[in-house]
Amino acid sequence: MALTASEVSRVIEMAWEDRTPFEAIEDQFGLSEKALISFMRGQLKPGSFRLWRARVSGRKTKHLKLRSPEVIRAYCSTQYKQR
């Protein structure tokens, strides 16, 4: 599946977001967690990829089955403030 430049940017953004689960990325773009890891490895610089992997490894909010049922948003309520 070929992604446009804006889709690539959005996938990377979603992958970095703490509250966006891997399942949401798979639903929207068809990239499983394993495919997303490969995608991110190809898109990021090696150091950035290592930082991302360290950040998402074991993070409960990145997996729907592990996250608290109290977390119902994919992003923080202050993330997209309107001025």
PDB file of N, CA, C and O in Angstrom:
ATOM      1  N   MET A   1       0.831  -1.179   0.000  1.00  0.00           N
ATOM      2  CA  MET A   1       0.000   0.000   0.000  1.00  0.00           C
ATOM      3  C   MET A   1       0.879   1.247   0.000  1.00  0.00           C
ATOM      4  O   MET A   1       1.706   1.447   0.880  1.00  0.00           O
ATOM      5  N   ALA A   2       0.734   2.075  -0.990  1.00  0.00           N
ATOM      6  CA  ALA A   2       1.516   3.307  -1.094  1.00  0.00           C
ATOM      7  C   ALA A   2       0.791   4.439  -0.373  1.00  0.00           C
ATOM      8  O   ALA A   2      -0.398   4.670  -0.583  1.00  0.00           O
ATOM      9  N   LEU A   3       1.520   5.124   0.491  1.00  0.00           N
ATOM     10  CA  LEU A   3       0.953   6.239   1.238  1.00  0.00           C
ATOM     11  C   LEU A   3       1.412   7.557   0.639  1.00  0.00           C
ATOM     12  O   LEU A   3       2.538   7.666   0.178  1.00  0.00           O
ATOM     13  N   THR A   4       0.552   8.551   0.680  1.00  0.00           N
ATOM     14  CA  THR A   4       0.930   9.890   0.235  1.00  0.00           C
ATOM     15  C   THR A   4       1.846  10.499   1.288  1.00  0.00           C
ATOM     16  O   THR A   4       1.952  10.001   2.418  1.00  0.00           O
ATOM     17  N   ALA A   5       2.487  11.604   0.938  1.00  0.00           N
ATOM     18  CA  ALA A   5       3.385  12.280   1.875  1.00  0.00           C
ATOM     19  C   ALA A   5       2.638  12.724   3.130  1.00  0.00           C
ATOM     20  O   ALA A   5       3.154  12.598   4.254  1.00  0.00           O
ATOM     21  N   SER A   6       1.414  13.203   2.969  1.00  0.00           N
ATOM     22  CA  SER A   6       0.645  13.635   4.138  1.00  0.00           C
ATOM     23  C   SER A   6       0.237  12.441   5.004  1.00  0.00           C
ATOM     24  O   SER A   6       0.189  12.537   6.233  1.00  0.00           O
ATOM     25  N   GLU A   7      -0.043  11.290   4.389  1.00  0.00           N
ATOM     26  CA  GLU A   7      -0.382  10.090   5.147  1.00  0.00           C
ATOM     27  C   GLU A   7       0.838   9.570   5.915  1.00  0.00           C
ATOM     28  O   GLU A   7       0.714   9.147   7.065  1.00  0.00           O
ATOM     29  N   VAL A   8       2.000   9.603   5.274  1.00  0.00           N
ATOM     30  CA  VAL A   8       3.242   9.201   5.937  1.00  0.00           C
ATOM     31  C   VAL A   8       3.456  10.071   7.170  1.00  0.00           C
ATOM     32  O   VAL A   8       3.743   9.577   8.264  1.00  0.00           O
ATOM     33  N   SER A   9       3.285  11.365   7.003  1.00  0.00           N
ATOM     34  CA  SER A   9       3.442  12.304   8.106  1.00  0.00           C
ATOM     35  C   SER A   9       2.455  11.998   9.231  1.00  0.00           C
ATOM     36  O   SER A   9       2.807  12.005  10.415  1.00  0.00           O
ATOM     37  N   ARG A  10       1.216  11.708   8.885  1.00  0.00           N
ATOM     38  CA  ARG A  10       0.185  11.422   9.885  1.00  0.00           C
ATOM     39  C   ARG A  10       0.464  10.118  10.615  1.00  0.00           C
ATOM     40  O   ARG A  10       0.278  10.027  11.832  1.00  0.00           O
ATOM     41  N   VAL A  11       0.937   9.096   9.903  1.00  0.00           N
ATOM     42  CA  VAL A  11       1.274   7.824  10.547  1.00  0.00           C
ATOM     43  C   VAL A  11       2.387   8.045  11.576  1.00  0.00           C
ATOM     44  O   VAL A  11       2.308   7.566  12.709  1.00  0.00           O
ATOM     45  N   ILE A  12       3.411   8.781  11.184  1.00  0.00           N
ATOM     46  CA  ILE A  12       4.524   9.063  12.096  1.00  0.00           C
ATOM     47  C   ILE A  12       4.028   9.837  13.314  1.00  0.00           C
ATOM     48  O   ILE A  12       4.377   9.523  14.454  1.00  0.00           O
ATOM     49  N   GLU A  13       3.184  10.820  13.082  1.00  0.00           N
ATOM     50  CA  GLU A  13       2.621  11.605  14.180  1.00  0.00           C
ATOM     51  C   GLU A  13       1.824  10.713  15.136  1.00  0.00           C
ATOM     52  O   GLU A  13       1.982  10.788  16.362  1.00  0.00           O
ATOM     53  N   MET A  14       0.983   9.865  14.588  1.00  0.00           N
ATOM     54  CA  MET A  14       0.173   8.972  15.412  1.00  0.00           C
ATOM     55  C   MET A  14       1.042   7.976  16.181  1.00  0.00           C
ATOM     56  O   MET A  14       0.749   7.637  17.332  1.00  0.00           O
ATOM     57  N   ALA A  15       2.103   7.496  15.539  1.00  0.00           N
ATOM     58  CA  ALA A  15       2.997   6.538  16.187  1.00  0.00           C
ATOM     59  C   ALA A  15       3.701   7.165  17.390  1.00  0.00           C
ATOM     60  O   ALA A  15       3.935   6.494  18.401  1.00  0.00           O
ATOM     61  N   TRP A  16       4.024   8.446  17.305  1.00  0.00           N
ATOM     62  CA  TRP A  16       4.693   9.136  18.415  1.00  0.00           C
ATOM     63  C   TRP A  16       3.726   9.500  19.528  1.00  0.00           C
ATOM     64  O   TRP A  16       4.139   9.661  20.683  1.00  0.00           O
ATOM     65  N   GLU A  17       2.453   9.655  19.219  1.00  0.00           N
ATOM     66  CA  GLU A  17       1.479  10.051  20.235  1.00  0.00           C
ATOM     67  C   GLU A  17       1.293   8.938  21.262  1.00  0.00           C
ATOM     68  O   GLU A  17       1.069   7.783  20.904  1.00  0.00           O
ATOM     69  N   ASP A  18       1.357   9.292  22.534  1.00  0.00           N
ATOM     70  CA  ASP A  18       1.240   8.294  23.600  1.00  0.00           C
ATOM     71  C   ASP A  18      -0.132   7.648  23.645  1.00  0.00           C
ATOM     72  O   ASP A  18      -0.250   6.467  23.921  1.00  0.00           O
ATOM     73  N   ARG A  19      -1.169   8.396  23.387  1.00  0.00           N
ATOM     74  CA  ARG A  19      -2.530   7.873  23.561  1.00  0.00           C
ATOM     75  C   ARG A  19      -3.114   7.235  22.304  1.00  0.00           C
ATOM     76  O   ARG A  19      -4.234   6.749  22.336  1.00  0.00           O
ATOM     77  N   THR A  20      -2.413   7.253  21.207  1.00  0.00           N
ATOM     78  CA  THR A  20      -2.924   6.633  19.988  1.00  0.00           C
ATOM     79  C   THR A  20      -2.463   5.176  19.947  1.00  0.00           C
ATOM     80  O   THR A  20      -1.274   4.902  19.803  1.00  0.00           O
ATOM     81  N   PRO A  21      -3.384   4.231  20.096  1.00  0.00           N
ATOM     82  CA  PRO A  21      -2.986   2.817  20.112  1.00  0.00           C
ATOM     83  C   PRO A  21      -2.597   2.317  18.717  1.00  0.00           C
ATOM     84  O   PRO A  21      -3.010   2.861  17.689  1.00  0.00           O
ATOM     85  N   PHE A  22      -1.791   1.276  18.713  1.00  0.00           N
ATOM     86  CA  PHE A  22      -1.379   0.663  17.448  1.00  0.00           C
ATOM     87  C   PHE A  22      -2.596   0.234  16.630  1.00  0.00           C
ATOM     88  O   PHE A  22      -2.588   0.303  15.406  1.00  0.00           O
ATOM     89  N   GLU A  23      -3.641  -0.202  17.318  1.00  0.00           N
ATOM     90  CA  GLU A  23      -4.849  -0.668  16.627  1.00  0.00           C
ATOM     91  C   GLU A  23      -5.507   0.448  15.821  1.00  0.00           C
ATOM     92  O   GLU A  23      -6.058   0.203  14.746  1.00  0.00           O
ATOM     93  N   ALA A  24      -5.438   1.684  16.304  1.00  0.00           N
ATOM     94  CA  ALA A  24      -6.012   2.812  15.569  1.00  0.00           C
ATOM     95  C   ALA A  24      -5.242   3.068  14.278  1.00  0.00           C
ATOM     96  O   ALA A  24      -5.829   3.361  13.237  1.00  0.00           O
ATOM     97  N   ILE A  25      -3.928   2.908  14.339  1.00  0.00           N
ATOM     98  CA  ILE A  25      -3.098   3.081  13.145  1.00  0.00           C
ATOM     99  C   ILE A  25      -3.393   1.957  12.149  1.00  0.00           C
ATOM    100  O   ILE A  25      -3.508   2.204  10.947  1.00  0.00           O
ATOM    101  N   GLU A  26      -3.571   0.755  12.672  1.00  0.00           N
ATOM    102  CA  GLU A  26      -3.891  -0.372  11.787  1.00  0.00           C
ATOM    103  C   GLU A  26      -5.259  -0.177  11.136  1.00  0.00           C
ATOM    104  O   GLU A  26      -5.416  -0.421   9.935  1.00  0.00           O
ATOM    105  N   ASP A  27      -6.233   0.269  11.895  1.00  0.00           N
ATOM    106  CA  ASP A  27      -7.572   0.501  11.343  1.00  0.00           C
ATOM    107  C   ASP A  27      -7.558   1.563  10.252  1.00  0.00           C
ATOM    108  O   ASP A  27      -8.225   1.425   9.229  1.00  0.00           O
ATOM    109  N   GLN A  28      -6.793   2.619  10.486  1.00  0.00           N
ATOM    110  CA  GLN A  28      -6.794   3.743   9.552  1.00  0.00           C
ATOM    111  C   GLN A  28      -5.895   3.527   8.336  1.00  0.00           C
ATOM    112  O   GLN A  28      -6.235   3.931   7.228  1.00  0.00           O
ATOM    113  N   PHE A  29      -4.730   2.903   8.554  1.00  0.00           N
ATOM    114  CA  PHE A  29      -3.740   2.816   7.474  1.00  0.00           C
ATOM    115  C   PHE A  29      -3.354   1.389   7.091  1.00  0.00           C
ATOM    116  O   PHE A  29      -2.548   1.190   6.187  1.00  0.00           O
ATOM    117  N   GLY A  30      -3.885   0.397   7.794  1.00  0.00           N
ATOM    118  CA  GLY A  30      -3.599  -0.992   7.446  1.00  0.00           C
ATOM    119  C   GLY A  30      -2.219  -1.472   7.846  1.00  0.00           C
ATOM    120  O   GLY A  30      -1.749  -2.486   7.339  1.00  0.00           O
ATOM    121  N   LEU A  31      -1.560  -0.778   8.779  1.00  0.00           N
ATOM    122  CA  LEU A  31      -0.228  -1.176   9.226  1.00  0.00           C
ATOM    123  C   LEU A  31      -0.340  -1.854  10.593  1.00  0.00           C
ATOM    124  O   LEU A  31      -0.698  -1.210  11.579  1.00  0.00           O
ATOM    125  N   SER A  32      -0.035  -3.144  10.641  1.00  0.00           N
ATOM    126  CA  SER A  32      -0.018  -3.847  11.926  1.00  0.00           C
ATOM    127  C   SER A  32       1.129  -3.284  12.762  1.00  0.00           C
ATOM    128  O   SER A  32       1.967  -2.518  12.260  1.00  0.00           O
ATOM    129  N   GLU A  33       1.196  -3.666  14.023  1.00  0.00           N
ATOM    130  CA  GLU A  33       2.288  -3.177  14.874  1.00  0.00           C
ATOM    131  C   GLU A  33       3.646  -3.545  14.276  1.00  0.00           C
ATOM    132  O   GLU A  33       4.551  -2.716  14.223  1.00  0.00           O
ATOM    133  N   LYS A  34       3.779  -4.767  13.815  1.00  0.00           N
ATOM    134  CA  LYS A  34       5.044  -5.224  13.219  1.00  0.00           C
ATOM    135  C   LYS A  34       5.368  -4.411  11.957  1.00  0.00           C
ATOM    136  O   LYS A  34       6.504  -3.991  11.747  1.00  0.00           O
ATOM    137  N   ALA A  35       4.357  -4.186  11.111  1.00  0.00           N
ATOM    138  CA  ALA A  35       4.557  -3.399   9.896  1.00  0.00           C
ATOM    139  C   ALA A  35       4.875  -1.945  10.233  1.00  0.00           C
ATOM    140  O   ALA A  35       5.695  -1.303   9.553  1.00  0.00           O
ATOM    141  N   LEU A  36       4.257  -1.422  11.284  1.00  0.00           N
ATOM    142  CA  LEU A  36       4.527  -0.049  11.705  1.00  0.00           C
ATOM    143  C   LEU A  36       5.965   0.097  12.178  1.00  0.00           C
ATOM    144  O   LEU A  36       6.632   1.093  11.860  1.00  0.00           O
ATOM    145  N   ILE A  37       6.459  -0.886  12.902  1.00  0.00           N
ATOM    146  CA  ILE A  37       7.854  -0.846  13.361  1.00  0.00           C
ATOM    147  C   ILE A  37       8.793  -0.797  12.159  1.00  0.00           C
ATOM    148  O   ILE A  37       9.727   0.002  12.120  1.00  0.00           O
ATOM    149  N   SER A  38       8.544  -1.621  11.158  1.00  0.00           N
ATOM    150  CA  SER A  38       9.364  -1.607   9.937  1.00  0.00           C
ATOM    151  C   SER A  38       9.240  -0.269   9.211  1.00  0.00           C
ATOM    152  O   SER A  38      10.231   0.283   8.729  1.00  0.00           O
ATOM    153  N   PHE A  39       8.014   0.243   9.143  1.00  0.00           N
ATOM    154  CA  PHE A  39       7.757   1.530   8.504  1.00  0.00           C
ATOM    155  C   PHE A  39       8.550   2.633   9.204  1.00  0.00           C
ATOM    156  O   PHE A  39       9.220   3.438   8.563  1.00  0.00           O
ATOM    157  N   MET A  40       8.465   2.663  10.527  1.00  0.00           N
ATOM    158  CA  MET A  40       9.161   3.699  11.297  1.00  0.00           C
ATOM    159  C   MET A  40      10.673   3.556  11.158  1.00  0.00           C
ATOM    160  O   MET A  40      11.387   4.556  11.064  1.00  0.00           O
ATOM    161  N   ARG A  41      11.159   2.335  11.102  1.00  0.00           N
ATOM    162  CA  ARG A  41      12.601   2.114  10.919  1.00  0.00           C
ATOM    163  C   ARG A  41      13.067   2.723   9.597  1.00  0.00           C
ATOM    164  O   ARG A  41      14.145   3.305   9.517  1.00  0.00           O
ATOM    165  N   GLY A  42      12.237   2.617   8.572  1.00  0.00           N
ATOM    166  CA  GLY A  42      12.602   3.164   7.262  1.00  0.00           C
ATOM    167  C   GLY A  42      12.407   4.670   7.150  1.00  0.00           C
ATOM    168  O   GLY A  42      13.055   5.312   6.319  1.00  0.00           O
ATOM    169  N   GLN A  43      11.551   5.239   7.980  1.00  0.00           N
ATOM    170  CA  GLN A  43      11.240   6.664   7.878  1.00  0.00           C
ATOM    171  C   GLN A  43      12.079   7.542   8.795  1.00  0.00           C
ATOM    172  O   GLN A  43      12.317   8.706   8.492  1.00  0.00           O
ATOM    173  N   LEU A  44      12.508   6.999   9.936  1.00  0.00           N
ATOM    174  CA  LEU A  44      13.230   7.797  10.921  1.00  0.00           C
ATOM    175  C   LEU A  44      14.735   7.572  10.834  1.00  0.00           C
ATOM    176  O   LEU A  44      15.186   6.520  10.379  1.00  0.00           O
ATOM    177  N   LYS A  45      15.478   8.538  11.333  1.00  0.00           N
ATOM    178  CA  LYS A  45      16.922   8.363  11.487  1.00  0.00           C
ATOM    179  C   LYS A  45      17.131   7.283  12.547  1.00  0.00           C
ATOM    180  O   LYS A  45      16.274   7.094  13.424  1.00  0.00           O
ATOM    181  N   PRO A  46      18.259   6.572  12.501  1.00  0.00           N
ATOM    182  CA  PRO A  46      18.477   5.479  13.463  1.00  0.00           C
ATOM    183  C   PRO A  46      18.304   5.898  14.928  1.00  0.00           C
ATOM    184  O   PRO A  46      17.670   5.187  15.702  1.00  0.00           O
ATOM    185  N   GLY A  47      18.832   7.041  15.296  1.00  0.00           N
ATOM    186  CA  GLY A  47      18.706   7.501  16.679  1.00  0.00           C
ATOM    187  C   GLY A  47      17.265   7.815  17.043  1.00  0.00           C
ATOM    188  O   GLY A  47      16.802   7.500  18.147  1.00  0.00           O
ATOM    189  N   SER A  48      16.545   8.424  16.117  1.00  0.00           N
ATOM    190  CA  SER A  48      15.131   8.737  16.355  1.00  0.00           C
ATOM    191  C   SER A  48      14.315   7.462  16.469  1.00  0.00           C
ATOM    192  O   SER A  48      13.404   7.369  17.298  1.00  0.00           O
ATOM    193  N   PHE A  49      14.643   6.474  15.649  1.00  0.00           N
ATOM    194  CA  PHE A  49      13.939   5.200  15.723  1.00  0.00           C
ATOM    195  C   PHE A  49      14.164   4.538  17.078  1.00  0.00           C
ATOM    196  O   PHE A  49      13.214   4.059  17.698  1.00  0.00           O
ATOM    197  N   ARG A  50      15.410   4.547  17.576  1.00  0.00           N
ATOM    198  CA  ARG A  50      15.697   3.958  18.886  1.00  0.00           C
ATOM    199  C   ARG A  50      14.926   4.684  19.991  1.00  0.00           C
ATOM    200  O   ARG A  50      14.380   4.053  20.902  1.00  0.00           O
ATOM    201  N   LEU A  51      14.863   6.004  19.919  1.00  0.00           N
ATOM    202  CA  LEU A  51      14.103   6.779  20.906  1.00  0.00           C
ATOM    203  C   LEU A  51      12.617   6.412  20.854  1.00  0.00           C
ATOM    204  O   LEU A  51      11.968   6.244  21.887  1.00  0.00           O
ATOM    205  N   TRP A  52      12.071   6.286  19.647  1.00  0.00           N
ATOM    206  CA  TRP A  52      10.661   5.947  19.493  1.00  0.00           C
ATOM    207  C   TRP A  52      10.383   4.552  20.059  1.00  0.00           C
ATOM    208  O   TRP A  52       9.419   4.360  20.792  1.00  0.00           O
ATOM    209  N   ARG A  53      11.246   3.582  19.726  1.00  0.00           N
ATOM    210  CA  ARG A  53      11.047   2.214  20.213  1.00  0.00           C
ATOM    211  C   ARG A  53      11.108   2.169  21.730  1.00  0.00           C
ATOM    212  O   ARG A  53      10.319   1.499  22.383  1.00  0.00           O
ATOM    213  N   ALA A  54      12.053   2.896  22.307  1.00  0.00           N
ATOM    214  CA  ALA A  54      12.161   2.925  23.768  1.00  0.00           C
ATOM    215  C   ALA A  54      10.909   3.554  24.373  1.00  0.00           C
ATOM    216  O   ALA A  54      10.436   3.118  25.419  1.00  0.00           O
ATOM    217  N   ARG A  55      10.380   4.560  23.707  1.00  0.00           N
ATOM    218  CA  ARG A  55       9.197   5.259  24.222  1.00  0.00           C
ATOM    219  C   ARG A  55       7.949   4.379  24.175  1.00  0.00           C
ATOM    220  O   ARG A  55       7.147   4.377  25.098  1.00  0.00           O
ATOM    221  N   VAL A  56       7.733   3.651  23.091  1.00  0.00           N
ATOM    222  CA  VAL A  56       6.488   2.883  22.944  1.00  0.00           C
ATOM    223  C   VAL A  56       6.572   1.470  23.500  1.00  0.00           C
ATOM    224  O   VAL A  56       5.534   0.848  23.732  1.00  0.00           O
ATOM    225  N   SER A  57       7.757   0.956  23.730  1.00  0.00           N
ATOM    226  CA  SER A  57       7.894  -0.407  24.255  1.00  0.00           C
ATOM    227  C   SER A  57       7.325  -0.480  25.661  1.00  0.00           C
ATOM    228  O   SER A  57       7.753   0.236  26.554  1.00  0.00           O
ATOM    229  N   GLY A  58       6.332  -1.320  25.822  1.00  0.00           N
ATOM    230  CA  GLY A  58       5.722  -1.524  27.122  1.00  0.00           C
ATOM    231  C   GLY A  58       4.756  -0.436  27.559  1.00  0.00           C
ATOM    232  O   GLY A  58       4.232  -0.476  28.661  1.00  0.00           O
ATOM    233  N   ARG A  59       4.496   0.538  26.714  1.00  0.00           N
ATOM    234  CA  ARG A  59       3.570   1.627  27.070  1.00  0.00           C
ATOM    235  C   ARG A  59       2.143   1.096  26.950  1.00  0.00           C
ATOM    236  O   ARG A  59       1.698   0.737  25.872  1.00  0.00           O
ATOM    237  N   LYS A  60       1.434   1.088  28.052  1.00  0.00           N
ATOM    238  CA  LYS A  60       0.094   0.510  28.088  1.00  0.00           C
ATOM    239  C   LYS A  60      -0.887   1.235  27.173  1.00  0.00           C
ATOM    240  O   LYS A  60      -1.802   0.625  26.638  1.00  0.00           O
ATOM    241  N   THR A  61      -0.717   2.533  26.990  1.00  0.00           N
ATOM    242  CA  THR A  61      -1.681   3.277  26.172  1.00  0.00           C
ATOM    243  C   THR A  61      -1.534   2.992  24.686  1.00  0.00           C
ATOM    244  O   THR A  61      -2.400   3.373  23.900  1.00  0.00           O
ATOM    245  N   LYS A  62      -0.464   2.327  24.273  1.00  0.00           N
ATOM    246  CA  LYS A  62      -0.274   2.016  22.858  1.00  0.00           C
ATOM    247  C   LYS A  62      -0.969   0.709  22.456  1.00  0.00           C
ATOM    248  O   LYS A  62      -1.006   0.364  21.289  1.00  0.00           O
ATOM    249  N   HIS A  63      -1.535  -0.002  23.420  1.00  0.00           N
ATOM    250  CA  HIS A  63      -2.241  -1.258  23.150  1.00  0.00           C
ATOM    251  C   HIS A  63      -3.624  -1.183  23.775  1.00  0.00           C
ATOM    252  O   HIS A  63      -3.759  -1.025  24.985  1.00  0.00           O
ATOM    253  N   LEU A  64      -4.655  -1.325  22.977  1.00  0.00           N
ATOM    254  CA  LEU A  64      -6.022  -1.231  23.494  1.00  0.00           C
ATOM    255  C   LEU A  64      -6.301  -2.231  24.621  1.00  0.00           C
ATOM    256  O   LEU A  64      -6.971  -1.912  25.581  1.00  0.00           O
ATOM    257  N   LYS A  65      -5.765  -3.434  24.511  1.00  0.00           N
ATOM    258  CA  LYS A  65      -6.034  -4.461  25.508  1.00  0.00           C
ATOM    259  C   LYS A  65      -5.356  -4.165  26.844  1.00  0.00           C
ATOM    260  O   LYS A  65      -5.789  -4.650  27.876  1.00  0.00           O
ATOM    261  N   LEU A  66      -4.290  -3.379  26.833  1.00  0.00           N
ATOM    262  CA  LEU A  66      -3.556  -3.078  28.058  1.00  0.00           C
ATOM    263  C   LEU A  66      -3.974  -1.761  28.699  1.00  0.00           C
ATOM    264  O   LEU A  66      -3.737  -1.546  29.876  1.00  0.00           O
ATOM    265  N   ARG A  67      -4.590  -0.879  27.922  1.00  0.00           N
ATOM    266  CA  ARG A  67      -4.887   0.450  28.453  1.00  0.00           C
ATOM    267  C   ARG A  67      -6.107   0.422  29.372  1.00  0.00           C
ATOM    268  O   ARG A  67      -6.972  -0.422  29.249  1.00  0.00           O
ATOM    269  N   SER A  68      -6.118   1.368  30.256  1.00  0.00           N
ATOM    270  CA  SER A  68      -7.214   1.509  31.203  1.00  0.00           C
ATOM    271  C   SER A  68      -8.503   1.844  30.458  1.00  0.00           C
ATOM    272  O   SER A  68      -8.484   2.640  29.519  1.00  0.00           O
ATOM    273  N   PRO A  69      -9.623   1.275  30.873  1.00  0.00           N
ATOM    274  CA  PRO A  69     -10.901   1.616  30.218  1.00  0.00           C
ATOM    275  C   PRO A  69     -11.285   3.076  30.436  1.00  0.00           C
ATOM    276  O   PRO A  69     -12.162   3.599  29.761  1.00  0.00           O
ATOM    277  N   GLU A  70     -10.616   3.752  31.372  1.00  0.00           N
ATOM    278  CA  GLU A  70     -10.882   5.165  31.621  1.00  0.00           C
ATOM    279  C   GLU A  70     -10.342   6.054  30.501  1.00  0.00           C
ATOM    280  O   GLU A  70     -10.778   7.186  30.345  1.00  0.00           O
ATOM    281  N   VAL A  71      -9.374   5.544  29.729  1.00  0.00           N
ATOM    282  CA  VAL A  71      -8.802   6.308  28.623  1.00  0.00           C
ATOM    283  C   VAL A  71      -9.710   6.110  27.426  1.00  0.00           C
ATOM    284  O   VAL A  71      -9.743   5.046  26.818  1.00  0.00           O
ATOM    285  N   ILE A  72     -10.464   7.154  27.091  1.00  0.00           N
ATOM    286  CA  ILE A  72     -11.422   7.026  25.993  1.00  0.00           C
ATOM    287  C   ILE A  72     -11.069   7.918  24.807  1.00  0.00           C
ATOM    288  O   ILE A  72     -11.698   7.843  23.772  1.00  0.00           O
ATOM    289  N   ARG A  73     -10.042   8.744  24.960  1.00  0.00           N
ATOM    290  CA  ARG A  73      -9.627   9.617  23.868  1.00  0.00           C
ATOM    291  C   ARG A  73      -8.317   9.115  23.281  1.00  0.00           C
ATOM    292  O   ARG A  73      -7.524   8.498  23.981  1.00  0.00           O
ATOM    293  N   ALA A  74      -8.075   9.434  22.028  1.00  0.00           N
ATOM    294  CA  ALA A  74      -6.810   9.069  21.401  1.00  0.00           C
ATOM    295  C   ALA A  74      -5.776  10.170  21.589  1.00  0.00           C
ATOM    296  O   ALA A  74      -4.625   9.999  21.243  1.00  0.00           O
ATOM    297  N   TYR A  75      -6.191  11.307  22.144  1.00  0.00           N
ATOM    298  CA  TYR A  75      -5.249  12.404  22.357  1.00  0.00           C
ATOM    299  C   TYR A  75      -5.634  13.171  23.611  1.00  0.00           C
ATOM    300  O   TYR A  75      -6.754  13.079  24.099  1.00  0.00           O
ATOM    301  N   CYS A  76      -4.707  13.929  24.121  1.00  0.00           N
ATOM    302  CA  CYS A  76      -4.928  14.742  25.307  1.00  0.00           C
ATOM    303  C   CYS A  76      -5.907  15.862  24.978  1.00  0.00           C
ATOM    304  O   CYS A  76      -5.872  16.425  23.888  1.00  0.00           O
ATOM    305  N   SER A  77      -6.754  16.217  25.933  1.00  0.00           N
ATOM    306  CA  SER A  77      -7.773  17.245  25.679  1.00  0.00           C
ATOM    307  C   SER A  77      -7.164  18.608  25.369  1.00  0.00           C
ATOM    308  O   SER A  77      -7.805  19.447  24.755  1.00  0.00           O
ATOM    309  N   THR A  78      -5.922  18.831  25.743  1.00  0.00           N
ATOM    310  CA  THR A  78      -5.277  20.132  25.470  1.00  0.00           C
ATOM    311  C   THR A  78      -4.394  20.096  24.228  1.00  0.00           C
ATOM    312  O   THR A  78      -3.797  21.096  23.866  1.00  0.00           O
ATOM    313  N   GLN A  79      -4.307  18.947  23.569  1.00  0.00           N
ATOM    314  CA  GLN A  79      -3.390  18.798  22.428  1.00  0.00           C
ATOM    315  C   GLN A  79      -3.784  19.657  21.239  1.00  0.00           C
ATOM    316  O   GLN A  79      -2.932  20.191  20.576  1.00  0.00           O
ATOM    317  N   TYR A  80      -5.051  19.773  20.959  1.00  0.00           N
ATOM    318  CA  TYR A  80      -5.508  20.501  19.779  1.00  0.00           C
ATOM    319  C   TYR A  80      -6.303  21.729  20.199  1.00  0.00           C
ATOM    320  O   TYR A  80      -7.460  21.892  19.835  1.00  0.00           O
ATOM    321  N   LYS A  81      -5.692  22.585  20.983  1.00  0.00           N
ATOM    322  CA  LYS A  81      -6.385  23.789  21.464  1.00  0.00           C
ATOM    323  C   LYS A  81      -6.704  24.729  20.313  1.00  0.00           C
ATOM    324  O   LYS A  81      -5.904  24.915  19.395  1.00  0.00           O
ATOM    325  N   GLN A  82      -7.862  25.323  20.400  1.00  0.00           N
ATOM    326  CA  GLN A  82      -8.271  26.346  19.435  1.00  0.00           C
ATOM    327  C   GLN A  82      -7.961  27.699  20.055  1.00  0.00           C
ATOM    328  O   GLN A  82      -8.264  27.939  21.218  1.00  0.00           O
ATOM    329  N   ARG A  83      -7.378  28.604  19.308  1.00  0.00           N
ATOM    330  CA  ARG A  83      -7.057  29.938  19.840  1.00  0.00           C
ATOM    331  C   ARG A  83      -8.206  30.863  19.722  1.00  0.00           C
ATOM    332  O   ARG A  83      -9.049  30.858  19.002  1.00  0.00           O
TER     333      ARG A  83
END
